[in-house]
Coordinates of C-alpha atoms in Angstrom, one line a residue:
Chain C
M1 CA -1.5 12.1 -19.4
R2 CA -0.8 8.3 -18.5
E3 CA 2.0 10.2 -15.7
Q4 CA -0.9 12.1 -14.6
I5 CA -3.1 9.3 -13.6
L6 CA 0.0 7.5 -12.2
K7 CA 0.7 10.2 -10.1
T8 CA -2.2 10.4 -9.2
I9 CA -3.1 6.8 -7.7
D10 CA 0.0 6.1 -6.6
K11 CA -0.7 7.5 -3.4
N12 CA -4.8 5.8 -3.4
S13 CA -5.9 3.3 -5.8
K14 CA -8.9 3.0 -4.2
I15 CA -9.8 6.2 -6.7
E16 CA -12.9 5.8 -8.7
E17 CA -12.2 5.8 -12.5
A18 CA -15.4 8.3 -12.7
D19 CA -13.2 10.9 -10.3
L20 CA -10.0 10.4 -11.8
A21 CA -11.6 11.6 -14.9
K22 CA -13.1 14.8 -13.3
M23 CA -9.7 15.3 -11.7
L24 CA -7.4 15.2 -15.2
G25 CA -10.5 16.6 -17.6
M26 CA -10.6 13.4 -19.5
T27 CA -13.5 10.9 -20.0
E28 CA -14.7 8.3 -18.1
A29 CA -14.1 6.1 -21.6
A30 CA -10.7 7.2 -21.8
V31 CA -9.7 7.1 -18.4
H32 CA -10.3 3.5 -18.3
E33 CA -8.6 2.3 -21.4
E34 CA -5.6 4.2 -20.1
I35 CA -5.3 2.5 -16.8
K36 CA -6.3 -0.9 -19.0
R37 CA -2.9 -0.2 -21.4
L38 CA -1.1 0.3 -17.9
E39 CA -2.1 -3.3 -16.4
A40 CA -1.7 -5.0 -19.4
E41 CA 1.7 -3.2 -19.8
H42 CA 2.2 -4.0 -16.4
V43 CA 3.7 -0.4 -15.4
I44 CA 0.4 -0.4 -13.1
C45 CA 1.7 -4.4 -11.4
G46 CA -1.2 -4.5 -8.9
Y47 CA -3.1 -2.4 -5.9
P48 CA -2.0 -3.5 -2.6
T49 CA -3.3 -2.2 0.5
L50 CA -1.0 -0.5 2.9
I51 CA -1.4 -2.0 6.5
N52 CA 0.0 -1.7 9.8
W53 CA 0.0 -5.0 11.2
D54 CA 1.3 -3.7 14.3
A55 CA -2.0 -2.5 15.2
T56 CA -3.7 -5.8 15.0
N57 CA -3.7 -8.9 16.8
E58 CA -1.7 -10.5 14.0
E59 CA 2.1 -11.5 14.3
R60 CA 3.4 -10.4 12.0
V61 CA 7.7 -10.1 11.8
T62 CA 9.9 -7.8 9.1
A63 CA 13.5 -8.9 8.0
L64 CA 15.8 -6.4 5.7
I65 CA 18.9 -9.1 4.7
E66 CA 21.7 -8.3 2.9
V67 CA 22.8 -10.4 0.9
K68 CA 25.8 -11.4 -1.0
V69 CA 25.8 -12.9 -4.3
T70 CA 28.4 -14.6 -7.0
P71 CA 26.6 -13.4 -10.8
Q72 CA 26.5 -16.2 -13.0
R73 CA 27.5 -15.8 -16.7
G74 CA 25.4 -14.1 -19.0
Q75 CA 22.4 -13.5 -16.7
G76 CA 24.2 -11.3 -14.2
F77 CA 22.2 -10.8 -11.3
D78 CA 18.9 -11.2 -12.4
K79 CA 18.9 -15.2 -12.6
I80 CA 20.0 -15.2 -8.7
A81 CA 17.1 -12.8 -7.7
E82 CA 14.5 -14.3 -9.6
R83 CA 15.4 -17.5 -7.6
I84 CA 14.9 -15.8 -4.5
Y85 CA 11.9 -13.2 -5.0
R86 CA 9.8 -16.6 -6.4
Y87 CA 9.8 -17.7 -2.5
D88 CA 6.0 -16.5 -0.9
E89 CA 7.9 -15.7 2.3
V90 CA 10.2 -13.0 -0.1
E91 CA 8.6 -9.2 0.1
S92 CA 11.0 -7.2 -1.9
V93 CA 14.0 -7.9 -3.6
Y94 CA 16.5 -5.1 -4.7
L95 CA 19.8 -5.1 -6.2
M96 CA 22.0 -2.8 -5.0
S97 CA 24.9 -0.4 -5.0
G98 CA 27.4 -0.7 -2.5
G99 CA 29.4 -3.4 -0.1
F100 CA 26.6 -5.8 -0.9
D101 CA 24.9 -7.5 -3.9
L102 CA 20.8 -7.7 -2.6
T103 CA 18.5 -6.5 0.0
V104 CA 15.9 -9.1 0.2
I105 CA 12.7 -8.2 3.0
I106 CA 10.9 -10.9 4.5
E107 CA 8.1 -11.4 6.3
G108 CA 7.3 -14.5 8.5
K109 CA 5.1 -15.1 11.0
S110 CA 7.7 -15.2 13.5
M111 CA 11.6 -14.7 14.5
R112 CA 11.9 -18.8 14.1
E113 CA 10.1 -18.6 10.5
V114 CA 12.5 -15.9 9.2
A115 CA 15.5 -17.5 10.2
S116 CA 14.4 -20.6 8.9
F117 CA 13.7 -19.1 5.9
V118 CA 17.6 -17.7 5.6
S119 CA 19.2 -21.0 7.0
Q120 CA 17.7 -23.6 5.0
K121 CA 16.2 -22.0 1.9
L122 CA 18.3 -18.6 1.2
A123 CA 22.0 -19.0 2.8
P124 CA 22.7 -22.6 1.0
M125 CA 21.6 -21.7 -2.5
E126 CA 25.0 -21.7 -4.5
A127 CA 25.1 -18.3 -5.8
V128 CA 24.6 -17.0 -2.2
L129 CA 27.9 -16.1 -0.6
S130 CA 26.7 -14.1 3.0
T131 CA 24.2 -12.8 4.5
G132 CA 23.1 -10.4 7.3
T133 CA 20.2 -10.3 9.0
H134 CA 18.8 -7.5 10.6
F135 CA 15.2 -7.8 11.8
V136 CA 12.8 -4.5 11.9
L137 CA 11.3 -3.1 14.9
K138 CA 9.0 -0.8 14.3
K139 CA 7.4 0.8 10.8
Y140 CA 7.0 3.9 10.9
K141 CA 6.1 5.1 7.2
E142 CA 6.2 2.9 4.1
H143 CA 4.9 4.3 0.8
G144 CA 5.4 8.0 1.5
L145 CA 2.7 7.2 4.4
P146 CA 2.8 7.2 7.5
L147 CA 2.1 3.6 9.5
V148 CA 2.0 5.6 13.3
S149 CA -0.7 7.7 13.9
V150 CA -0.4 11.1 13.4
D151 CA -2.5 13.8 14.2
D152 CA -4.3 14.9 11.0
A153 CA -7.5 16.4 12.5
D154 CA -8.4 19.5 10.7
E155 CA -7.6 22.5 13.0
R156 CA -8.7 25.2 10.8
M157 CA -11.8 27.3 11.9
L158 CA -14.7 26.6 9.6
V159 CA -15.2 29.8 8.1
T160 CA -12.5 32.1 7.1
P161 CA -12.0 34.9 4.5
Chain X
M1 CA -18.7 59.4 30.9
R2 CA -17.4 60.5 27.4
N3 CA -17.9 58.0 24.1
P4 CA -14.5 56.2 24.5
L5 CA -14.1 54.9 21.1
N6 CA -13.2 56.5 17.0
T7 CA -16.2 57.1 14.7
K8 CA -14.4 55.8 11.9
V9 CA -13.9 52.8 13.8
Q10 CA -17.1 52.5 15.0
E11 CA -18.9 53.2 11.5
I12 CA -17.2 50.1 10.1
K13 CA -19.1 47.5 9.8
P14 CA -17.7 44.2 11.0
S15 CA -17.0 41.0 7.7
G16 CA -20.0 38.9 6.5
I17 CA -17.8 36.1 7.1
R18 CA -17.5 36.7 10.7
K19 CA -21.6 36.4 11.1
F20 CA -21.7 33.2 8.7
F21 CA -18.9 32.2 11.4
D22 CA -20.6 32.4 14.3
I23 CA -23.8 30.6 12.7
V24 CA -21.7 27.8 11.2
S25 CA -19.5 27.2 14.8
E26 CA -23.2 26.7 16.6
M27 CA -24.2 24.5 14.2
K28 CA -22.5 20.4 15.4
D29 CA -21.1 18.0 12.8
A30 CA -21.6 20.6 10.0
I31 CA -18.9 20.3 7.2
S32 CA -17.4 23.3 5.7
L33 CA -16.1 24.4 2.4
G34 CA -15.3 27.7 3.8
V35 CA -12.3 28.5 4.9
G36 CA -10.0 30.6 2.9
E37 CA -7.0 28.7 3.9
P38 CA -4.6 25.6 2.5
D39 CA -5.3 22.4 4.1
F40 CA -1.7 21.3 3.6
E41 CA 0.7 22.0 6.4
T42 CA 4.3 23.7 5.9
P43 CA 6.3 21.7 4.0
W44 CA 9.0 20.2 6.8
H45 CA 12.0 21.4 5.3
I46 CA 11.0 24.9 5.6
R47 CA 9.1 23.9 9.5
E48 CA 12.3 22.5 9.9
E49 CA 14.2 26.1 9.0
G50 CA 12.4 27.8 11.6
I51 CA 12.9 25.2 14.5
Y52 CA 16.3 25.4 13.7
S53 CA 16.9 28.9 13.7
L54 CA 14.6 28.6 17.5
E55 CA 17.3 26.3 18.4
K56 CA 20.1 28.9 17.7
G57 CA 18.6 31.5 19.5
R58 CA 18.1 33.3 17.2
T59 CA 15.1 35.0 19.4
V60 CA 15.8 38.9 19.0
Y61 CA 14.4 41.4 16.8
T62 CA 15.3 41.8 13.2
S63 CA 15.7 45.0 11.0
N64 CA 12.5 46.8 10.4
S65 CA 12.1 46.2 7.3
G66 CA 13.2 42.6 7.3
L67 CA 16.4 40.3 6.9
K68 CA 18.4 40.9 4.6
E69 CA 19.1 37.3 3.2
L70 CA 15.2 37.3 3.1
R71 CA 14.7 40.7 1.5
E72 CA 17.5 39.2 -1.3
E73 CA 15.6 35.9 -1.5
I74 CA 12.4 37.8 -2.1
C75 CA 14.2 40.0 -4.9
H76 CA 15.4 36.5 -6.6
Y77 CA 11.8 35.3 -6.1
L78 CA 10.5 38.2 -7.9
K79 CA 12.9 37.9 -10.9
R80 CA 12.5 34.1 -11.5
R81 CA 8.7 34.7 -11.5
C82 CA 7.6 37.8 -12.3
N83 CA 10.2 39.4 -14.3
L84 CA 10.8 42.3 -11.8
E85 CA 13.8 43.7 -10.9
Y86 CA 14.1 44.6 -7.2
Q87 CA 17.0 45.7 -4.9
L88 CA 17.1 45.3 -1.4
K89 CA 15.3 48.7 -0.6
N90 CA 12.6 48.5 -2.7
V91 CA 11.2 45.4 -0.2
L92 CA 9.9 45.6 2.9
V93 CA 8.7 41.8 5.2
T94 CA 5.6 42.4 6.9
I95 CA 3.2 40.4 9.1
G96 CA 1.1 38.8 6.1
G97 CA -0.1 40.0 3.0
S98 CA -2.8 42.1 5.2
E99 CA -0.3 44.0 6.7
A100 CA 1.3 44.9 3.3
I101 CA -2.0 46.2 2.2
D102 CA -2.5 48.2 5.2
M103 CA 0.6 50.1 5.2
A104 CA 0.3 50.5 1.6
L105 CA -2.8 52.4 1.8
R106 CA -1.8 54.3 4.9
A107 CA 1.3 55.3 2.8
M108 CA 0.0 56.3 -0.3
V109 CA -3.8 58.1 0.8
D110 CA -5.0 61.5 1.7
E111 CA -7.9 62.0 3.5
G112 CA -10.5 62.6 0.7
D113 CA -8.5 60.5 -2.2
E114 CA -10.7 57.7 -4.2
V115 CA -9.6 54.0 -4.1
L116 CA -11.0 52.1 -6.8
V117 CA -11.7 48.5 -5.1
P118 CA -13.3 45.8 -7.7
E119 CA -15.3 43.7 -5.9
P120 CA -16.4 41.0 -5.5
C121 CA -12.8 40.7 -3.1
Y122 CA -11.1 39.9 -0.1
V123 CA -12.6 41.8 3.4
S124 CA -10.1 44.0 4.0
Y125 CA -9.5 46.6 1.4
V126 CA -12.4 48.9 1.9
P127 CA -12.1 49.4 5.9
C128 CA -8.2 49.7 5.3
V129 CA -9.4 52.7 3.0
K130 CA -11.5 54.0 5.6
L131 CA -9.3 53.7 8.4
A132 CA -6.7 55.7 5.8
D133 CA -9.0 58.5 5.8
G134 CA -9.2 57.2 1.8
V135 CA -12.7 56.6 0.2
P136 CA -13.4 52.9 -1.2
V137 CA -15.0 53.6 -4.2
T138 CA -16.2 49.6 -5.5
I139 CA -16.2 48.7 -9.4
E140 CA -18.6 45.8 -9.7
L141 CA -17.2 43.0 -11.7
K142 CA -19.6 41.0 -14.0
A143 CA -19.5 36.9 -14.5
E144 CA -19.6 37.9 -18.2
N145 CA -16.3 39.3 -18.4
D146 CA -14.6 35.6 -16.2
F147 CA -14.5 38.4 -13.1
R148 CA -11.8 40.2 -15.0
L149 CA -11.1 44.2 -14.7
T150 CA -12.3 45.7 -17.9
K151 CA -11.0 49.0 -19.0
E152 CA -13.7 50.4 -20.0
E153 CA -15.0 49.8 -16.1
L154 CA -12.0 50.9 -14.7
L155 CA -12.4 54.6 -16.8
A156 CA -15.8 54.8 -16.2
A157 CA -15.1 54.9 -12.0
I158 CA -12.1 56.8 -12.4
T159 CA -12.7 60.6 -11.6
D160 CA -10.2 63.6 -10.5
K161 CA -10.3 62.2 -6.9
T162 CA -8.8 58.8 -7.8
K163 CA -5.2 58.6 -6.8
V164 CA -4.8 54.9 -6.3
L165 CA -6.8 51.5 -7.6
I166 CA -6.1 47.9 -6.3
M167 CA -5.6 44.9 -8.2
P168 CA -7.0 41.7 -6.4
F169 CA -5.6 39.2 -8.5
P170 CA -5.8 35.8 -8.7
N171 CA -9.1 36.6 -6.6
N172 CA -10.7 35.7 -3.7
P173 CA -13.5 35.0 -4.0
T174 CA -14.0 34.4 -7.9
G175 CA -11.0 32.4 -8.6
A176 CA -10.4 34.9 -11.7
I177 CA -7.3 35.9 -12.7
M178 CA -6.0 38.6 -15.0
E179 CA -3.9 37.6 -17.7
E180 CA -1.2 39.5 -19.7
K181 CA -3.6 41.1 -22.3
D182 CA -6.1 42.2 -19.6
L183 CA -3.0 43.9 -18.0
R184 CA -2.2 45.4 -21.1
E185 CA -4.9 47.5 -21.2
I186 CA -5.3 48.4 -17.3
A187 CA -2.0 49.3 -17.2
E188 CA -2.5 51.5 -19.7
V189 CA -4.8 54.1 -18.2
V190 CA -3.7 54.0 -15.2
V191 CA -0.3 55.7 -17.0
E192 CA -2.5 57.8 -18.7
K193 CA -4.7 58.8 -15.4
D194 CA -1.1 58.6 -13.0
L195 CA -2.8 56.8 -10.3
F196 CA -0.7 54.1 -8.4
V197 CA -1.8 50.4 -8.1
I198 CA -1.4 48.2 -5.2
S199 CA -1.6 44.8 -6.4
D200 CA -2.4 41.4 -3.9
E201 CA -0.8 39.1 -5.7
I202 CA -1.0 36.8 -2.7
Y203 CA -2.4 33.8 -4.6
S204 CA 0.1 34.4 -7.5
E205 CA 1.5 30.8 -7.5
L206 CA -1.6 29.0 -7.3
T207 CA -3.0 29.7 -11.4
Y208 CA -3.6 26.3 -13.5
G209 CA -3.0 26.3 -17.4
R210 CA -2.0 30.3 -17.2
T211 CA 1.1 32.0 -16.1
H212 CA 0.7 34.5 -13.5
V213 CA 2.0 37.5 -14.9
S214 CA 2.4 40.8 -12.3
I215 CA 0.8 44.5 -13.5
A216 CA 4.2 45.9 -12.5
S217 CA 5.8 44.3 -14.9
M218 CA 4.0 46.4 -17.5
P219 CA 5.8 49.1 -19.6
G220 CA 5.3 52.4 -16.9
M221 CA 4.1 50.3 -14.5
K222 CA 7.1 49.2 -12.2
E223 CA 7.6 53.1 -10.7
R224 CA 3.5 53.4 -9.4
T225 CA 2.6 49.7 -8.5
I226 CA 3.3 48.0 -4.5
V227 CA 3.4 44.4 -5.1
I228 CA 2.5 43.0 -2.5
N229 CA 2.9 38.8 -2.0
G230 CA 3.4 36.4 0.8
F231 CA 3.8 32.8 2.0
S232 CA 0.2 31.8 3.4
K233 CA -0.6 30.3 0.1
S234 CA 2.0 29.6 -1.8
Y235 CA 3.5 27.7 1.1
A236 CA 0.8 26.8 3.1
M237 CA 2.3 29.2 5.7
T238 CA -0.8 31.3 7.1
G239 CA -0.2 30.7 10.5
W240 CA 3.6 32.3 10.5
R241 CA 1.9 35.2 9.5
L242 CA 5.0 36.6 7.1
G243 CA 4.3 38.6 3.9
Y244 CA 6.1 41.4 1.9
A245 CA 5.5 44.7 -0.5
A246 CA 7.7 45.3 -3.0
G247 CA 8.4 48.8 -4.5
P248 CA 9.2 52.0 -5.4
E249 CA 11.5 53.1 -2.8
E250 CA 9.7 56.2 -1.9
I251 CA 6.8 54.6 -1.1
I252 CA 8.3 51.3 0.8
Q253 CA 10.5 54.1 2.5
Q254 CA 7.2 55.4 4.1
M255 CA 5.5 51.9 4.6
T256 CA 8.3 51.2 6.8
K257 CA 8.1 54.2 9.0
I258 CA 4.6 52.8 9.9
H259 CA 5.6 49.3 9.9
Q260 CA 8.5 50.7 12.5
F261 CA 6.5 52.4 14.8
A262 CA 3.5 50.0 14.7
I263 CA 4.9 46.8 14.3
M264 CA 8.6 46.8 14.8
C265 CA 9.4 43.9 13.0
A266 CA 7.9 41.0 11.5
P267 CA 8.1 37.5 13.4
T268 CA 11.9 36.4 13.2
T269 CA 11.5 32.7 13.4
S270 CA 8.9 33.1 10.1
Q271 CA 11.6 34.8 8.5
Y272 CA 13.9 32.2 8.9
A273 CA 11.9 29.7 7.7
A274 CA 10.1 31.7 4.9
V275 CA 14.3 32.0 3.6
E276 CA 14.3 28.4 3.4
A277 CA 11.0 28.7 1.5
L278 CA 12.1 30.5 -1.3
R279 CA 15.3 29.0 -1.4
N280 CA 14.6 24.8 -1.9
G281 CA 10.0 25.7 -2.1
D282 CA 9.5 25.1 -5.9
A283 CA 8.8 21.8 -5.9
D284 CA 6.2 21.8 -2.9
V285 CA 4.8 24.8 -4.1
E286 CA 4.1 22.3 -7.0
N287 CA 2.6 19.4 -6.1
M288 CA 0.4 21.6 -4.1
R289 CA -0.5 23.2 -7.3
D290 CA -0.9 20.0 -9.1
A291 CA -3.2 19.3 -6.0
Y292 CA -5.4 22.3 -6.0
D293 CA -5.7 21.9 -9.8
K294 CA -6.9 18.5 -10.0
R295 CA -9.4 19.3 -7.1
R296 CA -10.8 22.1 -8.6
R297 CA -11.6 20.3 -12.3
F298 CA -13.5 18.0 -10.2
L299 CA -15.3 20.3 -8.2
V300 CA -16.8 22.4 -11.4
A301 CA -17.2 19.4 -13.1
R302 CA -19.4 18.2 -10.6
L303 CA -21.2 21.8 -9.9
R304 CA -21.9 22.0 -13.7
E305 CA -23.1 18.7 -13.1
I306 CA -25.9 19.3 -10.2
G307 CA -26.5 22.0 -13.0
L308 CA -25.1 25.1 -11.2
D309 CA -23.4 27.8 -13.7
C310 CA -20.0 28.0 -13.4
F311 CA -17.4 30.1 -14.5
E312 CA -14.0 28.2 -15.0
P313 CA -11.6 29.7 -12.4
Y314 CA -7.5 29.3 -13.1
G315 CA -6.6 31.0 -10.2
A316 CA -6.7 30.9 -6.0
F317 CA -8.5 28.2 -4.6
Y318 CA -11.9 28.7 -5.0
V319 CA -15.1 28.5 -7.4
F320 CA -17.8 30.6 -7.3
P321 CA -20.7 29.4 -8.8
C322 CA -24.0 31.0 -9.5
I323 CA -27.5 30.1 -8.0
K324 CA -29.7 32.5 -9.2
G325 CA -31.9 30.3 -11.1
L326 CA -33.4 28.9 -7.3
G327 CA -35.0 32.1 -6.2
M328 CA -32.9 32.5 -3.1
T329 CA -30.7 35.0 -2.3
S330 CA -26.6 34.2 -1.8
D331 CA -27.6 34.6 2.0
E332 CA -30.9 31.9 2.2
F333 CA -29.0 29.6 0.2
A334 CA -26.0 29.2 2.5
T335 CA -28.1 29.4 6.0
K336 CA -30.6 26.7 4.0
L337 CA -27.9 24.4 2.9
L338 CA -26.2 25.0 6.4
E339 CA -29.5 23.7 8.0
E340 CA -30.5 21.3 5.9
E341 CA -27.6 19.7 4.9
K342 CA -25.1 20.6 7.1
L343 CA -22.6 22.1 4.8
A344 CA -20.8 25.4 5.1
V345 CA -20.3 27.7 2.2
V346 CA -19.8 31.2 2.5
P347 CA -22.5 33.8 0.6
G348 CA -21.2 35.5 -2.3
T349 CA -21.9 38.6 -0.5
A350 CA -19.7 38.9 2.2
F351 CA -17.4 39.7 -0.8
G352 CA -19.4 42.9 -1.7
D353 CA -22.6 43.6 -3.2
C354 CA -22.3 42.3 -6.2
G355 CA -21.9 39.1 -5.0
E356 CA -25.2 38.4 -4.7
G357 CA -26.6 35.5 -6.5
F358 CA -22.8 33.5 -5.9
L359 CA -21.0 31.3 -3.4
R360 CA -17.6 30.9 -2.5
I361 CA -16.6 27.3 -2.6
S362 CA -13.4 26.9 -1.6
Y363 CA -11.3 23.4 -1.8
A364 CA -8.9 23.4 -0.2
Y365 CA -10.1 20.0 1.4
S366 CA -9.4 16.7 0.1
L367 CA -11.1 14.8 -2.4
E368 CA -12.8 12.9 -0.2
R369 CA -14.3 16.2 1.5
L370 CA -15.2 17.5 -1.7
K371 CA -17.1 14.3 -3.0
E372 CA -19.1 14.4 1.1
A373 CA -19.7 18.1 0.2
L374 CA -21.4 17.9 -3.6
E375 CA -23.3 14.7 -3.1
R376 CA -24.8 17.2 0.3
M377 CA -25.0 20.2 -2.8
E378 CA -26.7 17.8 -5.1
R379 CA -29.3 16.6 -3.4
F380 CA -30.5 20.1 -1.7
V381 CA -30.1 21.9 -5.5
A382 CA -32.2 19.0 -6.7
R383 CA -34.9 19.8 -3.5
H384 CA -35.2 23.0 -4.3
K385 CA -34.4 23.5 -8.2
N386 CA -38.3 23.5 -8.8
N387 CA -40.0 25.6 -6.4

């Protein structure tokens, strides 16, 4: 049942527990308890909002940085990944297979801010061997949802057999 | 001037849905739970295949019975999902399930033959029987049987003129299904009385917590059943107009003959898209079924909360609540609901006289829409409950 809850709120965390209960054929109390457990177990890690910042007046710059690092004895990549993800500027960190080790996604107010984070904080770390920075030009889709406006008007006739 | 019209056609009543559609269309900012098609778009990989076929210039007729590779996939599908073994010669690709219904009736019915039509049901069976010169004999399904067809009801309707039984399950508008034990009893009667069955299984992929069983898979039934299915509901492909019939070669052959003269072949682009749907669409079907199921539970729970009696529908995407306690006919209820709350639902009577006292509510809508609509319904019922 927890997988059912997670699948249902994955794309819509605003759904009310009472509605969720009806949809899954559970009691409201049972849904509430399960969600509390999922939060406590850190299966549900947060409830952020998906915002298309390009449609606002707020300036935002996103960069994807390929990072090569030296893994540390006994700790693999986790230690260096943690040292990186603890920075507030860092949006996401993934350990990768292939030609580099970590993908680090940075959000900043300007290209200069991102550049200074890379050159002053990230690149100088002892374990970091090299970085390659790619700036995002446009975001089309995130978390399975389109960010650019899509025409989702209901074109069906109002009543059909 | 002479009457230019055919008497038989003139005598056919326009569908009750049409009348209601005209009223709803006049109403500005009405919201509707009245549609009979999915709210999902056709999955993208299926659309891509249609586009690709156009790019490749596959814009010519296919064979009358449909693309060979599509019929092969249909055979695989029917084996995989319904445990039915067919060969290419047993399959005809049609313009939606609707054409298949029409073709099957015209190929099987002689003038005066009686065709049994369980009601409430989809609106086209009775007119199509009449156009085929048959005599429609309706069987009133009952709420207390969860709108399933019983052996007794069937036996009571059979005369020595009865030739064909239409089996519309999972059912539009009630959401009823027939399970294996129910079908077994019906099949016994059909074999004993030497009848044929047209089984409209267009909603076969949309059953919840129960597996769909085709009556053609019952003992002795494959040789007397035309199975009708299609892509509209399962793959959200209503606008592509694509369905099919599978059955005994001699019937399919005659259906193909009419289809050849009336239609030529089903749309080529749609046929290529459908091949992709059958090959790689199982996950899409599962996702959509899962979404419908959640809405179904939500809707049934809310309707019961509001105080409307509502049997648990296990198929299609409709619920069929009873409004008999409110002292209104289905038509009055639906009309007032539209006027007072600007909410459109379809009166049960649009699907046969025995739909009186019921409404068809579709859950091919987002949860947000269903919530809003049910709030309107709740206000309406509360206001009229004690009158």
